[in-house]
PDB file of C-alpha atoms in Angstrom:
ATOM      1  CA  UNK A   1     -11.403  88.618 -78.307  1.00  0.00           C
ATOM      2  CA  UNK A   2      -8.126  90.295 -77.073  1.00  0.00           C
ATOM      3  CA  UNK A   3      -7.455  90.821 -73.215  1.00  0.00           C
ATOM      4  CA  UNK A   4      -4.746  93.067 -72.258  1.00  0.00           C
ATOM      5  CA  UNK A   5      -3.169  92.617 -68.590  1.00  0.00           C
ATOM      6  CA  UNK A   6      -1.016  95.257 -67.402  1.00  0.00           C
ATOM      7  CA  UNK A   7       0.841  96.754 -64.218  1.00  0.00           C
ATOM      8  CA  UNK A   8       0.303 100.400 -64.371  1.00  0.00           C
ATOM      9  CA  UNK A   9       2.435 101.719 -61.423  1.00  0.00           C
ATOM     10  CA  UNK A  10      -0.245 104.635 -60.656  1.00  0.00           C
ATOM     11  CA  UNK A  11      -3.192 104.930 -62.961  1.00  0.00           C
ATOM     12  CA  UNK A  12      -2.715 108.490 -62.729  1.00  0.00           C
ATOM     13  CA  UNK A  13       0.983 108.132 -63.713  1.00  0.00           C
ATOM     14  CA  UNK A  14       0.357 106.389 -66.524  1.00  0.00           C
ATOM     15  CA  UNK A  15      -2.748 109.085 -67.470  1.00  0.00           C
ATOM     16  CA  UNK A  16       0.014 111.495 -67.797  1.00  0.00           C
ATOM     17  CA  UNK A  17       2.180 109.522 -70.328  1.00  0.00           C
ATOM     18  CA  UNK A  18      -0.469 108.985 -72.680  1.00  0.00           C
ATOM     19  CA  UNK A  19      -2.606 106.132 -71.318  1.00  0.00           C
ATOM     20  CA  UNK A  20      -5.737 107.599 -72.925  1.00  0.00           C
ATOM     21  CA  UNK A  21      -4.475 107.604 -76.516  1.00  0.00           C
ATOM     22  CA  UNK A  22      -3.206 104.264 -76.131  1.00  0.00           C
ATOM     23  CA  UNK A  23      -6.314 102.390 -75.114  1.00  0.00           C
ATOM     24  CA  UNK A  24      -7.935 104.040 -77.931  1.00  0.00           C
ATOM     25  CA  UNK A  25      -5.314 102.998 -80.628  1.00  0.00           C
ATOM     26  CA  UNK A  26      -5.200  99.670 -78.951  1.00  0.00           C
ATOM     27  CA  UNK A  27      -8.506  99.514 -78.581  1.00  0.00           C
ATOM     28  CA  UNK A  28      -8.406  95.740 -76.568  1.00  0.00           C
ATOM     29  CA  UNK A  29     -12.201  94.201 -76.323  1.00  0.00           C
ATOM     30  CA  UNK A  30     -10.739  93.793 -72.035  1.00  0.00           C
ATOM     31  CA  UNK A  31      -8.310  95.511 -69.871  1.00  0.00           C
ATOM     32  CA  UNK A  32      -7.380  94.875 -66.347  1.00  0.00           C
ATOM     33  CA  UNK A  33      -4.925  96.881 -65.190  1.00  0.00           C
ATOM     34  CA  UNK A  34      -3.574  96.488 -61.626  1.00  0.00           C
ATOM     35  CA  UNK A  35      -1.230  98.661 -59.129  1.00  0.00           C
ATOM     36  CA  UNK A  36      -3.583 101.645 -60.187  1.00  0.00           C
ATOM     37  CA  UNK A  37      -2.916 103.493 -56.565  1.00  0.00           C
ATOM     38  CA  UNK A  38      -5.772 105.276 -56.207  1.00  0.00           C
ATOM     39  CA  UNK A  39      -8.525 105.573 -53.950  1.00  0.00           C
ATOM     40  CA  UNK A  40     -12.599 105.523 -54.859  1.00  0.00           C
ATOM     41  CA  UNK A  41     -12.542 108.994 -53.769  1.00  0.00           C
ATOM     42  CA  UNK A  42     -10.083 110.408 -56.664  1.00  0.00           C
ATOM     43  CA  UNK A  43     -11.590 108.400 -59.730  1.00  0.00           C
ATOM     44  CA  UNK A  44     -12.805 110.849 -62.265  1.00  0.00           C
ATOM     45  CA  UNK A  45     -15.547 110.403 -64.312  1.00  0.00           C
ATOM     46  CA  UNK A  46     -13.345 109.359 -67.482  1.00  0.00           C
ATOM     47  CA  UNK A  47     -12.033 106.993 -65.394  1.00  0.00           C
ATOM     48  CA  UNK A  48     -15.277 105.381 -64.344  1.00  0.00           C
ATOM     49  CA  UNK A  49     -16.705 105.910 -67.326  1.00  0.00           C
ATOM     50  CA  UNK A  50     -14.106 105.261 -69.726  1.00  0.00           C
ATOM     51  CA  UNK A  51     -14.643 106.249 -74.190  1.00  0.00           C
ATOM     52  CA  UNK A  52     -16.023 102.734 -75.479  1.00  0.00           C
ATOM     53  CA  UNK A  53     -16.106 101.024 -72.256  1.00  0.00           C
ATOM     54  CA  UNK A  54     -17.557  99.821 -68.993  1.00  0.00           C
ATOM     55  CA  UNK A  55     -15.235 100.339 -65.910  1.00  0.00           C
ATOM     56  CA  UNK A  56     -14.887  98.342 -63.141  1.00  0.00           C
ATOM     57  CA  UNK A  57     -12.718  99.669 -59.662  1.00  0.00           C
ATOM     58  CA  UNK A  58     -11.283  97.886 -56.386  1.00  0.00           C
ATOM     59  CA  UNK A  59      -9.294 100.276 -54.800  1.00  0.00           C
ATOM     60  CA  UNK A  60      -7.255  99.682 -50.922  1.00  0.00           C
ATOM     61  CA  UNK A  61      -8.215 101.117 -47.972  1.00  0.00           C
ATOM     62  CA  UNK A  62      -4.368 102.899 -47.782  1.00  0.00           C
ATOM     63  CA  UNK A  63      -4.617 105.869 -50.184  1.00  0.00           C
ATOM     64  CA  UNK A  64      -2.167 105.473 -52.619  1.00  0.00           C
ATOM     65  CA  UNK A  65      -1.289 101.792 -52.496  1.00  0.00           C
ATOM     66  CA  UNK A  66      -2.368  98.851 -54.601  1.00  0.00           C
ATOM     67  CA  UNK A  67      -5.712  98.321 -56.451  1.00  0.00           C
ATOM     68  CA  UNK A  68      -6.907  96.789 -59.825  1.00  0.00           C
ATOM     69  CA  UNK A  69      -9.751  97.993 -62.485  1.00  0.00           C
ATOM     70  CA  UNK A  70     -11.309  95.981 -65.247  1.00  0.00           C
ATOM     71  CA  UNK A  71     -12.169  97.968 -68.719  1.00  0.00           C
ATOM     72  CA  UNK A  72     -14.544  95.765 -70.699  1.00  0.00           C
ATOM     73  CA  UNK A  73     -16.381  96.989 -74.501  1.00  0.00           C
ATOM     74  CA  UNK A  74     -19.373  94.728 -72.906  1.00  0.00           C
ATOM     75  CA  UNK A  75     -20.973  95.428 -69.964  1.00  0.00           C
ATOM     76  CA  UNK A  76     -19.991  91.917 -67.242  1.00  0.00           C
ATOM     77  CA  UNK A  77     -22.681  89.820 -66.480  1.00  0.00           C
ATOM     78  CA  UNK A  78     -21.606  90.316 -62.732  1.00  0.00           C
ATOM     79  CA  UNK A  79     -19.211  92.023 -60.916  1.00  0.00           C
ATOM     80  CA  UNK A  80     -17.901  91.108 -57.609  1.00  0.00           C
ATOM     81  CA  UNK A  81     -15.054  92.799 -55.785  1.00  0.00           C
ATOM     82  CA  UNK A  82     -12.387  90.855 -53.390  1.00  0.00           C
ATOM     83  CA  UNK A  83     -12.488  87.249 -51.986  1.00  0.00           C
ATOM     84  CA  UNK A  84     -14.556  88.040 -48.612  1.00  0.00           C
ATOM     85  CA  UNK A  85     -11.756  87.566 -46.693  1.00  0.00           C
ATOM     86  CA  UNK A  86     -11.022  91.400 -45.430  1.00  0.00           C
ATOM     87  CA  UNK A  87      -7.492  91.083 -44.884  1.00  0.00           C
ATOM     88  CA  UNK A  88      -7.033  90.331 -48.458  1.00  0.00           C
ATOM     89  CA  UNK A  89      -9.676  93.004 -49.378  1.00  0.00           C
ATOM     90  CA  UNK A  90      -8.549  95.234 -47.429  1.00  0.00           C
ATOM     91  CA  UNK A  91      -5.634  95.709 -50.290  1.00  0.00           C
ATOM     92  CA  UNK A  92      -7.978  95.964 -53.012  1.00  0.00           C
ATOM     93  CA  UNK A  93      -6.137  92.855 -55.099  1.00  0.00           C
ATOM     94  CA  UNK A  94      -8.864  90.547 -56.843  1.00  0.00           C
ATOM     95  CA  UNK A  95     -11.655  91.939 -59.071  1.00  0.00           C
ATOM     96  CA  UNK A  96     -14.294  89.262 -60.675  1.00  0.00           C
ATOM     97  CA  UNK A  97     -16.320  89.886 -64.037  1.00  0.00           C
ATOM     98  CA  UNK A  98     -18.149  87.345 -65.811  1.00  0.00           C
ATOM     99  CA  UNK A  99     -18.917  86.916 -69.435  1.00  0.00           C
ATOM    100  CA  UNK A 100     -20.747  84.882 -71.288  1.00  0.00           C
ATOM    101  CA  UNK A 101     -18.484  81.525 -71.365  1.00  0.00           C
ATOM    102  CA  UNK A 102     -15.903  82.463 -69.176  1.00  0.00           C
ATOM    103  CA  UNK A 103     -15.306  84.278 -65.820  1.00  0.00           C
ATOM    104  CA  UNK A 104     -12.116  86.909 -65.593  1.00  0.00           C
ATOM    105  CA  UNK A 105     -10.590  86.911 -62.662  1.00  0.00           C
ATOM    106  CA  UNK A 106      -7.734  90.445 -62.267  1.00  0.00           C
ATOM    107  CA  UNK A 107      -5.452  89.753 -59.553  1.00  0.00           C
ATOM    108  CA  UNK A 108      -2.580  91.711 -57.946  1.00  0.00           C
ATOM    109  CA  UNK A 109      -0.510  89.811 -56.522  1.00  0.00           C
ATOM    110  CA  UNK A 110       1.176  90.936 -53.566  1.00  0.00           C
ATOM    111  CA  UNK A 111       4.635  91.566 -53.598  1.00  0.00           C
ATOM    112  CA  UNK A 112       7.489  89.567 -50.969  1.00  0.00           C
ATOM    113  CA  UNK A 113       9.245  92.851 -50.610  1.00  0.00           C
ATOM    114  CA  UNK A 114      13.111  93.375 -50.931  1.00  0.00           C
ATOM    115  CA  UNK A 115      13.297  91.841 -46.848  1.00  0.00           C
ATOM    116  CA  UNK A 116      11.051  88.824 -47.305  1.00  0.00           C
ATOM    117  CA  UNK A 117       8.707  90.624 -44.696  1.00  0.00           C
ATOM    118  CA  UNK A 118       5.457  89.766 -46.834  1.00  0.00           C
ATOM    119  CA  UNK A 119       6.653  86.905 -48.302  1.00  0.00           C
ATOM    120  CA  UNK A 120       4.444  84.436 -45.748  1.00  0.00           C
ATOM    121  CA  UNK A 121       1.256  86.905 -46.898  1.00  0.00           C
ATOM    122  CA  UNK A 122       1.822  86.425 -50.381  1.00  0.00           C
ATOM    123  CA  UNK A 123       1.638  82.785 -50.150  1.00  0.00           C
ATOM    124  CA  UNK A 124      -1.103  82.870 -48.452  1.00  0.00           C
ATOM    125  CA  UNK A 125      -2.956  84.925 -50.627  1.00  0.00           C
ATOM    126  CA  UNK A 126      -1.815  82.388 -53.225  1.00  0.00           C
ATOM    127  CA  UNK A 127      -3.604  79.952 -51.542  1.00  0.00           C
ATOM    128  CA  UNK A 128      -6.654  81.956 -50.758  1.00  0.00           C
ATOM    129  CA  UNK A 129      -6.944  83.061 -54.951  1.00  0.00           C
ATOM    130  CA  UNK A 130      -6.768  79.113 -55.961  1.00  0.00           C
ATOM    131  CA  UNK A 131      -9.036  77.841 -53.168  1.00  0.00           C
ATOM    132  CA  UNK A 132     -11.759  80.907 -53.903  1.00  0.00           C
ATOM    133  CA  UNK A 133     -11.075  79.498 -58.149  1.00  0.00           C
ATOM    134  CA  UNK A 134     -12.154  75.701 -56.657  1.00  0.00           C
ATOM    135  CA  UNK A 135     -15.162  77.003 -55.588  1.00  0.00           C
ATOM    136  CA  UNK A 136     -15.806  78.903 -59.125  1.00  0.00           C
ATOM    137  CA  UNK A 137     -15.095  75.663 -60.981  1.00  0.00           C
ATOM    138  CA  UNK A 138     -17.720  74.423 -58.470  1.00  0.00           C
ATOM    139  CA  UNK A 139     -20.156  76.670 -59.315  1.00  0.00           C
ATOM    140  CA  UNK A 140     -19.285  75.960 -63.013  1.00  0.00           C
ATOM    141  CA  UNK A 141     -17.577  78.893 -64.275  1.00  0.00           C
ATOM    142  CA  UNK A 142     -14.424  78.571 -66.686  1.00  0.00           C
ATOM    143  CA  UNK A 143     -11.751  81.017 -65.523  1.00  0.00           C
ATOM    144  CA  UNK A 144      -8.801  83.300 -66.518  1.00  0.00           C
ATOM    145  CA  UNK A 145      -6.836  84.260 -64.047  1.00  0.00           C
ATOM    146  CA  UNK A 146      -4.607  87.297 -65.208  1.00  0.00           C
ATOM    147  CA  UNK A 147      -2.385  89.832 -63.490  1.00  0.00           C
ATOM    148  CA  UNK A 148       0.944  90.570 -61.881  1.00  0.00           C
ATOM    149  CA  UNK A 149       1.639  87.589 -59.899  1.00  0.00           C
ATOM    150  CA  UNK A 150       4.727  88.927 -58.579  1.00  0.00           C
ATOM    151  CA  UNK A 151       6.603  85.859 -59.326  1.00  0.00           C
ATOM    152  CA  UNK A 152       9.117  84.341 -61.910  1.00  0.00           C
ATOM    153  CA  UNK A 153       8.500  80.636 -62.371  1.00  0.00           C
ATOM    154  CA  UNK A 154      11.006  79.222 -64.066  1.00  0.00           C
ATOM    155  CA  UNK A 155      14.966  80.292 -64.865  1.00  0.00           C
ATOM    156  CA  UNK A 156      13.980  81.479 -67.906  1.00  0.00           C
ATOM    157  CA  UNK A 157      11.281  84.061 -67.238  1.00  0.00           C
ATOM    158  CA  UNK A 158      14.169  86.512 -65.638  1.00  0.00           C
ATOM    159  CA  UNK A 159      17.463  87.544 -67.196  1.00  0.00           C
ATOM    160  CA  UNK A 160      19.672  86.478 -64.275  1.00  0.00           C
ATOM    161  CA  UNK A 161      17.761  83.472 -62.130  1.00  0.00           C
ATOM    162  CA  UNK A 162      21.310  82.084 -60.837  1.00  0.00           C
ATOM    163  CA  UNK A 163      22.007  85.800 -58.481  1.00  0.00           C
ATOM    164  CA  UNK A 164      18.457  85.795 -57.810  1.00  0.00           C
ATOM    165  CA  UNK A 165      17.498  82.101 -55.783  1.00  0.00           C
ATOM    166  CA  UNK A 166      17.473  84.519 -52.736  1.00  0.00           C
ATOM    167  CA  UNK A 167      15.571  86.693 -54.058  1.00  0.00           C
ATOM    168  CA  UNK A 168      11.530  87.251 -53.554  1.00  0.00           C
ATOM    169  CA  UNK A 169       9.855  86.849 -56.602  1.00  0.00           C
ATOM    170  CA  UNK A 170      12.286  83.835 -57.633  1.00  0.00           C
ATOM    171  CA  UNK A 171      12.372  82.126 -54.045  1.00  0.00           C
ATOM    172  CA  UNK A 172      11.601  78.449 -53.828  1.00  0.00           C
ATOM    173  CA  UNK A 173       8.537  78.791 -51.730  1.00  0.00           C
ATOM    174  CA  UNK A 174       6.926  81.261 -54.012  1.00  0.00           C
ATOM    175  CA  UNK A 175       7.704  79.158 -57.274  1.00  0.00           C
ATOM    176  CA  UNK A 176       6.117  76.276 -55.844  1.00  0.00           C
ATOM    177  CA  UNK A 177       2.881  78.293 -54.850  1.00  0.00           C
ATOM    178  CA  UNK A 178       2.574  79.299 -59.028  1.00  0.00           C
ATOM    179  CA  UNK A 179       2.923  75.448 -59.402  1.00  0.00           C
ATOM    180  CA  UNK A 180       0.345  74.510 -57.547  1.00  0.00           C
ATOM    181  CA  UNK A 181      -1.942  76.673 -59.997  1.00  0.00           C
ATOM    182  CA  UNK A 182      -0.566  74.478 -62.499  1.00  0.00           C
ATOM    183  CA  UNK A 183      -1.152  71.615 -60.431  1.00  0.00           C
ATOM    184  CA  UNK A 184      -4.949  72.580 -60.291  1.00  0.00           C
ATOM    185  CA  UNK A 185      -5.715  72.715 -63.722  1.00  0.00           C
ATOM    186  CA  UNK A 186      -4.372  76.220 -64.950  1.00  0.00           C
ATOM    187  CA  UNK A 187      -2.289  76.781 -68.011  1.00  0.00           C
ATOM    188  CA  UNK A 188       0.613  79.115 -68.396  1.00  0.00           C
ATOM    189  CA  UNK A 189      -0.455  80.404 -71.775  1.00  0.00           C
ATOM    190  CA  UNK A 190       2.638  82.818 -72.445  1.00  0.00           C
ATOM    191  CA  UNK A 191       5.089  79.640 -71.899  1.00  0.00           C
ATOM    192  CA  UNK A 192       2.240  76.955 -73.545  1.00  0.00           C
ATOM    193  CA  UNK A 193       2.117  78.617 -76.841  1.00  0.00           C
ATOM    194  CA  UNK A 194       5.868  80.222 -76.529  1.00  0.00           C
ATOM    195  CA  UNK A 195       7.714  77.593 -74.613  1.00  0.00           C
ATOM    196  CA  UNK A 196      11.271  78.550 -75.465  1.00  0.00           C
ATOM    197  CA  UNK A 197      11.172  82.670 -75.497  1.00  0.00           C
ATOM    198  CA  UNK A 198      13.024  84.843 -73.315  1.00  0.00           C
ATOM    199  CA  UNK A 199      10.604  87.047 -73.113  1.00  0.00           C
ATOM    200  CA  UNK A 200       9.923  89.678 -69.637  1.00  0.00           C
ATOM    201  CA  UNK A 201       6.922  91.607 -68.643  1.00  0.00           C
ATOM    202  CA  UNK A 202       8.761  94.000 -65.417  1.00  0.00           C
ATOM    203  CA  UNK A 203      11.795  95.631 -65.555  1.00  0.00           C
ATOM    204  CA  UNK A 204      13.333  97.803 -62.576  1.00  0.00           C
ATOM    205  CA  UNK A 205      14.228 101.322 -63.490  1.00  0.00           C
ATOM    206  CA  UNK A 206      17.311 100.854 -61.811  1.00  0.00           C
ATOM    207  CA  UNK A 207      20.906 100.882 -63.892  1.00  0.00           C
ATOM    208  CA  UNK A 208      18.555 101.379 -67.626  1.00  0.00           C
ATOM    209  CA  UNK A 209      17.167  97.155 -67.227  1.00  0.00           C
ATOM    210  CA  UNK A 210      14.752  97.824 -69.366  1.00  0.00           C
ATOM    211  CA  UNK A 211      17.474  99.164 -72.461  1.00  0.00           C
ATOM    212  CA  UNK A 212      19.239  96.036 -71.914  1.00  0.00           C
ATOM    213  CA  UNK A 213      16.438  93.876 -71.483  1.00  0.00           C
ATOM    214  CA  UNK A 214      17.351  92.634 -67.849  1.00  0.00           C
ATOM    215  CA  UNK A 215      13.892  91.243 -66.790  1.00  0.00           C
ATOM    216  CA  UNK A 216      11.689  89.340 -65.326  1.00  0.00           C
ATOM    217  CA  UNK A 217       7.927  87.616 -66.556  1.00  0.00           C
ATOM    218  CA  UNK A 218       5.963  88.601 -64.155  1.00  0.00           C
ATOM    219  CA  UNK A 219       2.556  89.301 -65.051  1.00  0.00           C
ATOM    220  CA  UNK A 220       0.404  86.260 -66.612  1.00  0.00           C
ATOM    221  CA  UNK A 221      -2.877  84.808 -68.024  1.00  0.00           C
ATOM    222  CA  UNK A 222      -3.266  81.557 -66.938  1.00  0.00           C
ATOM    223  CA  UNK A 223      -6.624  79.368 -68.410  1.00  0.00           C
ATOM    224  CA  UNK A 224      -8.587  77.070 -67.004  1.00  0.00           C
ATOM    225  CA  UNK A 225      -7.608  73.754 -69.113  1.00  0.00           C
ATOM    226  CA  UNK A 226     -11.125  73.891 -70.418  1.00  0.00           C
ATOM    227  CA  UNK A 227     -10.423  77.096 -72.262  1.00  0.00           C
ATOM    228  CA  UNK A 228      -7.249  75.925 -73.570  1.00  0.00           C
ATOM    229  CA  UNK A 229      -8.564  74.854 -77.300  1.00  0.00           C
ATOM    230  CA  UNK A 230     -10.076  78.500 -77.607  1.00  0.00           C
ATOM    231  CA  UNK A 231      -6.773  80.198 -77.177  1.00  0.00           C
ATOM    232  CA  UNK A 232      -5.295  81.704 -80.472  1.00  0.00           C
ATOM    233  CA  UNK A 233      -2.631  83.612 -79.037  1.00  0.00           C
ATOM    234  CA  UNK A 234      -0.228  84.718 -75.701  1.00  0.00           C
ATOM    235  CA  UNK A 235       2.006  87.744 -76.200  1.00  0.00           C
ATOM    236  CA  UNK A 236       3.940  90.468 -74.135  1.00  0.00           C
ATOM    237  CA  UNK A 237       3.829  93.279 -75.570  1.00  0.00           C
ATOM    238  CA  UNK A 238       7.407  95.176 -74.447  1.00  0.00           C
ATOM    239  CA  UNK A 239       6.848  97.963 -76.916  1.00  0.00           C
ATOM    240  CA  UNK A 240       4.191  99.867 -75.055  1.00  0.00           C
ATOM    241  CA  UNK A 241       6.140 102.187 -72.387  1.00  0.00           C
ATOM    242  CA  UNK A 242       4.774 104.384 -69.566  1.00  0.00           C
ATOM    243  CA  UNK A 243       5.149 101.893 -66.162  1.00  0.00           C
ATOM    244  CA  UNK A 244       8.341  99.808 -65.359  1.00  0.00           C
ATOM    245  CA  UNK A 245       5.731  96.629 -66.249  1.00  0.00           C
ATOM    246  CA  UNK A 246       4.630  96.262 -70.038  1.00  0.00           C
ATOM    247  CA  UNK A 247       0.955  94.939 -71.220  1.00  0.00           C
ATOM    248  CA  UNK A 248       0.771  91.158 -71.672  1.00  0.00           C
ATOM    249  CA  UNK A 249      -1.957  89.659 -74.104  1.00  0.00           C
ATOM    250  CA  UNK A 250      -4.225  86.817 -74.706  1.00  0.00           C
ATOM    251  CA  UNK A 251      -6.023  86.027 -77.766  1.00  0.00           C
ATOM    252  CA  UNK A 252      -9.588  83.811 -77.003  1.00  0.00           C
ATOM    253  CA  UNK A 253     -11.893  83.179 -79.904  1.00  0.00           C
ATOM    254  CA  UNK A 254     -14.999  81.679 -77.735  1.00  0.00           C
TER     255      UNK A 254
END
């Protein structure tokens, strides 16, 4: 089973650039895609209903802003949007499908912002994602967790960590809050299987980054320990163009 994770800066953008074609060619058995920036309103029917799949929407209450979607060749055994905590929800970030042994959670993480305003939100939803997992696990579901986290772990998962300590996505606080997940069970499966590659998911579209591959691993799929034997393979995939974020990959044979 391959699951695709990916960042699309405007679903509708990314429509323009060729999105269709490339799901088809691709042709992933799951896709979550998040920053889609649209509202229920606007979703077409190819868009809820896409070629081959079953499609699954949380869009924000602001027009234009955030949102995730979950494109799945098997209809989920359940589907629940947001954590039920409405100023989370209100941002459309978290989308829930289940599937026979394993639960997929698609998560946007929000972002600190350039002025650390949001920085003290994002955290908090860190928190609020990892407790809401506890109760899953509860429950007894196995989980992946995948999405843009908004955050840089380690020096090595950005090109230039040492002019970017004061920066949000590579502060302190926020590094420690993607440990905790660790903490709790979840592996890192890019950097488990791939623990020495300078590899990035996001790249600004400022001063050509992306041409000289001045990034920053972003976007993740983290597995519950549990799932850990039934991972084949964790892989960004910094070919496929058409957002400033490329697709990241995980391989599960379950």
């Amino acid at each position: 089973m391959r699951l695709l994770s990916w960042n699309v800066n405007g679903i509708r953008a990314v429509i323009r650039k060729g999105f269709w074609d490339w799901l088809h060619a691709d042709a992933p058995d799951l896709l979550c895609l998040q920053e889609t920036r649209i509202h229920t309103d606007q979703l077409t029917g190819e868009m809820l209903h896409p070629l081959d799949y079953h499609g699954y929407w949380e869009t924000a209450e602001k027009r234009g802003y955030s949102g995730v979607a979950t494109f799945s060749r098997h209809e989920a055994q359940a589907v629940t949007a947001g954590l039920g905590q409405s100023r989370f929800d209100i941002e459309g970030r978290v989308l829930i499908t289940e599937f026979p042994g394993f639960t997929l959670l698609n998560a946007y993480f929000p972002s600190g912002q350039r002025g650390h305003e949001r920085v003290a939100y994002k955290l908090e939803f860190y928190d609020a994602l990892l407790s809401h997992c506890g109760g899953l696990r509860a429950e007894g579901h196995r989980l992946v967790v995948c999405g843009d986290f908004n955050t840089a772990h380690q020096p090595i998962d950005l090109a230039r960590p040492a002019q970017n300590k004061k920066t949000s996505g590579f502060l302190p606080e926020e590094r420690e809050a993607l440990t905790r997940w660790l903490d709790n069970g979840f592996v890192d499966s890019f950097r488990a299987l791939n623990p020495d590659e300078e590899a990035y998911s996001w790249w600004t579209y400022r001063s050509n980054a992306r041409a000289r591959n001045v990034g920053w691993r972003l976007d993740y799929f983290l597995v519950d320990e549990a799932l850990m034997p039934f991972v084949q393979d964790a892989r960004i995939l910094g070919n496929v163009q058409g957002s400033d974020h490329c697709p990241v990959e995980l391989r599960l044979d379950l």
